[in-house]
Short mmCIF file of C-alpha atoms in Angstrom, two decimals:
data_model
loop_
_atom_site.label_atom_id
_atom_site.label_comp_id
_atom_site.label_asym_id
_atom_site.label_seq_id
_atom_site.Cartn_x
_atom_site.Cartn_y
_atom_site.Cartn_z
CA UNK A 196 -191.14 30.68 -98.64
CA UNK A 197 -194.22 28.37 -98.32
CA UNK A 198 -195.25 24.94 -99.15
CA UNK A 199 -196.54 25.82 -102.82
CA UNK A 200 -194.16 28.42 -104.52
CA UNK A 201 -190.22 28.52 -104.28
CA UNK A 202 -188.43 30.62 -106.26
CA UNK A 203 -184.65 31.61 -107.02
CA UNK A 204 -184.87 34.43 -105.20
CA UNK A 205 -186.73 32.32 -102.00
CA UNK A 206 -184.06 29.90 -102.57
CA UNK A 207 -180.55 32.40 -102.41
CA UNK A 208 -182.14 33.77 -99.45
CA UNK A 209 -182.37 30.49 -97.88
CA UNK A 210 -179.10 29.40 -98.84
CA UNK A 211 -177.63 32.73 -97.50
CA UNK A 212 -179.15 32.53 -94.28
CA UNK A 213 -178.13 29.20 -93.40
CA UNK A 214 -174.74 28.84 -94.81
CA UNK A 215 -174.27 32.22 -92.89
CA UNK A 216 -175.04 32.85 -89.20
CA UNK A 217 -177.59 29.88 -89.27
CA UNK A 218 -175.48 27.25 -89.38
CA UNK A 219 -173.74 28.71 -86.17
CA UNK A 220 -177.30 28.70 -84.09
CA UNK A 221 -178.36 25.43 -85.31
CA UNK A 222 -174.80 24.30 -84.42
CA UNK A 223 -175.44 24.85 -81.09
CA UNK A 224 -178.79 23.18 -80.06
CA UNK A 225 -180.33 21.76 -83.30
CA UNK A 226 -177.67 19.59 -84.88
CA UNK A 227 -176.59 17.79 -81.36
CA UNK A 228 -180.45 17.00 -81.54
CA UNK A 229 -180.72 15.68 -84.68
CA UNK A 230 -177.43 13.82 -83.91
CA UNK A 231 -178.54 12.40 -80.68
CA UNK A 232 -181.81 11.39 -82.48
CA UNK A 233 -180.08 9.67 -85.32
CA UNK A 234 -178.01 7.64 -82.88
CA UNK A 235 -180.51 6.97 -80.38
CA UNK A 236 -182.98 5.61 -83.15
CA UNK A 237 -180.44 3.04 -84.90
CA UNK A 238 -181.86 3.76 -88.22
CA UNK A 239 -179.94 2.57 -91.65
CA UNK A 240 -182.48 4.24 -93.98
CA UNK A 241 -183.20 8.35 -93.37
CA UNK A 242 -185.53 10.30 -95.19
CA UNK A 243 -184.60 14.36 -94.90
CA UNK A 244 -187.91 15.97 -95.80
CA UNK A 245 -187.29 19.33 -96.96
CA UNK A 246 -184.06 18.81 -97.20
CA UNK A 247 -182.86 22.37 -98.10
CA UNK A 248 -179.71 22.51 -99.79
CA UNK A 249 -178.72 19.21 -97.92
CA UNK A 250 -176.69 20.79 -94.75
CA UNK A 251 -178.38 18.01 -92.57
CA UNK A 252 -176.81 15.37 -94.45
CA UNK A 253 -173.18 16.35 -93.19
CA UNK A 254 -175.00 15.12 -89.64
CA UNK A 255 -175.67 11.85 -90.88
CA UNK A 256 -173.09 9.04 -90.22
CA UNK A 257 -173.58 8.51 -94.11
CA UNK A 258 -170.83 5.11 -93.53
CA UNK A 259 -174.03 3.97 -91.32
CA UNK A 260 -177.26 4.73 -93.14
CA UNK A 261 -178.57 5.30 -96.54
CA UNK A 262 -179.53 8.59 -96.63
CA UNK A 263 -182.05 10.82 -99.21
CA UNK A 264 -183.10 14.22 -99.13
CA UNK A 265 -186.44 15.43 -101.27
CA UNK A 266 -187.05 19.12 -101.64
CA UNK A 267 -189.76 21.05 -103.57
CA UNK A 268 -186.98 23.13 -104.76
CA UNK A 269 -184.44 22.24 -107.68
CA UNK A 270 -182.56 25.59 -106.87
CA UNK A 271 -181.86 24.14 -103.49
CA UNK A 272 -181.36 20.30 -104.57
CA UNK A 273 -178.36 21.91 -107.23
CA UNK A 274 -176.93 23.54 -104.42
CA UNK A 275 -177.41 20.13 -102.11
CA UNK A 276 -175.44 18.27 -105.05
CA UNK A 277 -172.84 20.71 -104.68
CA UNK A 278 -172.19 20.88 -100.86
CA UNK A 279 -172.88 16.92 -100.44
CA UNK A 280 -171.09 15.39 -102.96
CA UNK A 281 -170.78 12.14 -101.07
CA UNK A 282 -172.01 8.84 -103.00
CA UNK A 283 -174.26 7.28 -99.94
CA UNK A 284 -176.09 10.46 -100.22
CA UNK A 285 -179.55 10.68 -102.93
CA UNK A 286 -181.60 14.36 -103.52
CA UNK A 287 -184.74 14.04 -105.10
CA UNK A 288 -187.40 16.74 -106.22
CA UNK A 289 -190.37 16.49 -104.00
CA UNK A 290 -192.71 17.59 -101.74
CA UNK A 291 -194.55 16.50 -98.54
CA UNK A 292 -198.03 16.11 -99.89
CA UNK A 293 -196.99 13.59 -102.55
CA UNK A 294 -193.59 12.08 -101.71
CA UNK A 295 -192.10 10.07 -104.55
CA UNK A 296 -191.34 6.86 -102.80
CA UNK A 297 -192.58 3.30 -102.36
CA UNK A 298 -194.90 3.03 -98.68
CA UNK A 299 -192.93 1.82 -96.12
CA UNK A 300 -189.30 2.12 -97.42
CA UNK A 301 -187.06 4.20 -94.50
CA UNK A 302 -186.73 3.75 -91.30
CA UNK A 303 -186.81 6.98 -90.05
CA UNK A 304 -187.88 10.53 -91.26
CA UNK A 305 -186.86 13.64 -90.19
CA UNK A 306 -188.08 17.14 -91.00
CA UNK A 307 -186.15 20.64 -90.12
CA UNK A 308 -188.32 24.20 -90.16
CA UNK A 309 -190.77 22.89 -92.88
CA UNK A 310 -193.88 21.67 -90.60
CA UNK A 311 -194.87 25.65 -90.24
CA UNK A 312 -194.85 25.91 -94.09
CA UNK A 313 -197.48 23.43 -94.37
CA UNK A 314 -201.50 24.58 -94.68
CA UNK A 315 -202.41 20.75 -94.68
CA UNK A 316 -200.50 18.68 -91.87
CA UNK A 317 -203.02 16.46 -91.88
CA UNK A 318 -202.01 15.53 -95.32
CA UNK A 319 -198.49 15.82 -94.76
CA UNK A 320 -198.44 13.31 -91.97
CA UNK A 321 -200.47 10.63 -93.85
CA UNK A 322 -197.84 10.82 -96.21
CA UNK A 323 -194.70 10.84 -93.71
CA UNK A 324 -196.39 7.90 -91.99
CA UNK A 325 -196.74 6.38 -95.42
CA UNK A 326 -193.17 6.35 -96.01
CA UNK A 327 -191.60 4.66 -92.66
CA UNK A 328 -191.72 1.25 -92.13
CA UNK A 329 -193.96 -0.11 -89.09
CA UNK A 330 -191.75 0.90 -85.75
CA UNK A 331 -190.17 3.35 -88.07
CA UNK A 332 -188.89 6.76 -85.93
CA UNK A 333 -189.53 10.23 -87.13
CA UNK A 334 -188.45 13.20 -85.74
CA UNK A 335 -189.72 17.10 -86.74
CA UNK A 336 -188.66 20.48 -86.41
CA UNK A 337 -190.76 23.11 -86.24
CA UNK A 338 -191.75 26.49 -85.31
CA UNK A 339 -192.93 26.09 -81.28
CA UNK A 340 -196.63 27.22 -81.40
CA UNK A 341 -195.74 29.12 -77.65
CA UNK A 342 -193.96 31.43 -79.44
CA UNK A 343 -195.36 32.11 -82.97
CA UNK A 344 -195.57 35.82 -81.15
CA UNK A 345 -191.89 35.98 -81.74
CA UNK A 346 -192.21 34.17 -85.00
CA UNK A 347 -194.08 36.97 -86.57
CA UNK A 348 -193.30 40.33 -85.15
CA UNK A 349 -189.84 40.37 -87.14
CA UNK A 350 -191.83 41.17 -90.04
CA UNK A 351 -192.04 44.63 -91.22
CA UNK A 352 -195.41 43.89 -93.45
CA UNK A 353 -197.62 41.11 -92.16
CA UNK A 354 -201.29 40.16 -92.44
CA UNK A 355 -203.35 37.01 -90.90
CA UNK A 356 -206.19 35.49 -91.85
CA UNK A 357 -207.28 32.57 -89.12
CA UNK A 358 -204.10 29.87 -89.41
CA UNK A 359 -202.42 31.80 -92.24
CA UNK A 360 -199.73 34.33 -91.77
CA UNK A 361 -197.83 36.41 -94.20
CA UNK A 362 -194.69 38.19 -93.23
CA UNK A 363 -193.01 40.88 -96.15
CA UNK A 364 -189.16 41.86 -95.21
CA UNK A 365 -187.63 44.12 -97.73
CA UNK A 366 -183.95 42.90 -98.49
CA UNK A 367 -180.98 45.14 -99.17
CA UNK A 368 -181.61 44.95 -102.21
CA UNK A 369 -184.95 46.96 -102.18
CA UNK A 370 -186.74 43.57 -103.14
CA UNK A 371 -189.46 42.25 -100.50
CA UNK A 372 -189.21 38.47 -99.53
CA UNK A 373 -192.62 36.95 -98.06
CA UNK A 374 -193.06 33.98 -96.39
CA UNK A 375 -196.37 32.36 -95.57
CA UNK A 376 -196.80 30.31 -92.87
CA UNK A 377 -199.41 28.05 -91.21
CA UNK A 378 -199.96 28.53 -87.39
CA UNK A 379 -201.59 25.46 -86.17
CA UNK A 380 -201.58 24.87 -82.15
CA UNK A 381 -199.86 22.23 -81.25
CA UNK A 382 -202.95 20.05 -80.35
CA UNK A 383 -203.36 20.03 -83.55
CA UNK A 384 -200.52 19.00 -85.05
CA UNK A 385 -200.09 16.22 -82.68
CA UNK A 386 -203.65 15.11 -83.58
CA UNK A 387 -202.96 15.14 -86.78
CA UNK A 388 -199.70 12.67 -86.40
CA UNK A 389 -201.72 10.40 -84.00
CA UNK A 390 -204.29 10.20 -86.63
CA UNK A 391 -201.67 9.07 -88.91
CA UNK A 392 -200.57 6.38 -86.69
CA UNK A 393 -198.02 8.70 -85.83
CA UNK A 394 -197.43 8.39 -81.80
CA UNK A 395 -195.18 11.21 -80.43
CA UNK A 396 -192.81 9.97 -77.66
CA UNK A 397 -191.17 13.02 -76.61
CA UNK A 398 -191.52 16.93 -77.20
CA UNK A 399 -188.24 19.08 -76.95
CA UNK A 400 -187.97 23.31 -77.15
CA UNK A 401 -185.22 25.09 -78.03
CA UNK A 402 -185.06 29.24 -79.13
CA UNK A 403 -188.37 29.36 -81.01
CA UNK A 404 -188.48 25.51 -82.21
CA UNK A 405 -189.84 22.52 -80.99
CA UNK A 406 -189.02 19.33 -81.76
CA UNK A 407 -191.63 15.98 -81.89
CA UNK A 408 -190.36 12.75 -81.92
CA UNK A 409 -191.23 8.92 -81.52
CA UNK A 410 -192.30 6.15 -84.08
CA UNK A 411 -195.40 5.08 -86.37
CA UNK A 412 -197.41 2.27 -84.44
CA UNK A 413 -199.61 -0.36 -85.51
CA UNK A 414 -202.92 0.87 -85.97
#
C-alpha cells in the first residue's frame, strides 16, 4: 500500500491483518496510547487520518467527541461503515494531501501507520496543521526511523532508490502484495511539522513505531 494507489486486493490484506493478530499487538501498547492521548488532550472534535477500516474509532469515547475518519480508500471506508455503525461517528473519502474539510475545524488529529506512506510530509503536514484549530493537539504514528532496518528486511523482493522503498511479499495465494514506503529521518519529519507550525511536545517508541505528539502554535 502507498499514498497514491489502493486497491481491493491492498485493502483485504489490510483488513485481514488487522482484524487478525494486529489488533492483539496494537492492543497492547498502541491503543492505551492513543487512549491516554485522547484523554490527556480533552478534545471534542477528532480527525482519524487514514482511518483504515475505522478500528480506532472503537477507542474514541464517541459520547465525548465528534469523531470523523477520512481514508483514500472506499474499500476500507465500506468496511469502516460496517464495523462502526455508531451515529457520532462520520467516514469520508480522502486523503492527506488534500483533506476535504474547512481550515481550522477539529481539535485534534491523529494519524496511525500512514506517515511512512507519505513521499511528501511536507505537504501532508501543511494540510494536518490546516485542519486543527490554533492550540489544536495532534498525535502520529509512524514507522520509527531507528528501525526502518527491521521495517524492510521482511520483504522477500525489495528495491530502494534514495527515500523510496519497495517491499514485494507473495501471499498464499501466489499473488505478490507491494508496499512502497517513504523513509525520511526523523529530523526531517519533525522539520517538516515545525515548519507547519506544528510543535512536537513529546516523542514515544514502541516495537518498530514511534509516536509524535503536541499541538499547532501560533506562528
Amino acid at each position: 500500500m502507498n499514498d497514491r494507489d489502493f486497491d481491493k486486493a491492498a485493502a483485504d490484506e489490510w483488513i485481514a491483518t488487522i482484524e487478525g493478530n494486529g489488533r492483539r499487538v496494537r492492543a497492547a501498547d498502541l491503543y492505551p496510547h492513543l487512549r491516554n492521548w485522547f484523554i490527556k488532550s480533552k478534545i471534542k472534535s477528532v480527525l482519524d487520518l487514514g482511518c483504515g477500516q475505522g478500528d480506532c474509532s472503537h477507542q474514541i469515547d464517541l459520547n465525548s467527541c465528534a469523531y470523523t475518519g477520512v481514508d483514500p480508500s472506499a474499500f476500507l471506508l465500506d468496511r469502516a461503515k460496517e464495523v462502526c455503525q455508531d451515529p457520532k461517528a462520520h467516514f469520508v473519502l480522502g486523503n492527506a494531501y488534500s483533506l476535504p474539510f474547512e481550515d481550522c475545524c477539529f481539535e485534534g488529529v491523529f494519524s496511525i501507520a500512514v506517515w511512512h506512506l507519505l513521499e511528501d510530509k511536507a505537504k501532508a503536514s501543511k494540510e494536518l496543521s490546516r485542519v486543527i484549530r490554533e492550540n489544536g493537539h495532534f498525535l502520529i504514528v509512524a514507522a520509527n526511523p531507528g528501525s526502518y532496518e527491521e521495517w524492510t528486511r521482511t520483504y522477500s523482493e525489495s528495491k530502494s532508490n534514495g527515500i523510496k522503498f519497495e517491499g514485494t511479499n507473495v501471499l498464499s495465494d501466489g499473488t505478490k502484495s507491494t508496499d512502497r514506503l517513504y523513509l525520511h529521518s526523523l529530523d526531517e519529519i519533525v522539520k517538516h511539522l515545525n515548519g507547519a507550525n506544528l510543535q512536537v511536545d513529546e516523542t514515544k517508541t514502541f516495537r518498530t513505531a514511534i509516536a509524535l505528539q503536541g499541538r499547532k502554535i501560533v506562528s
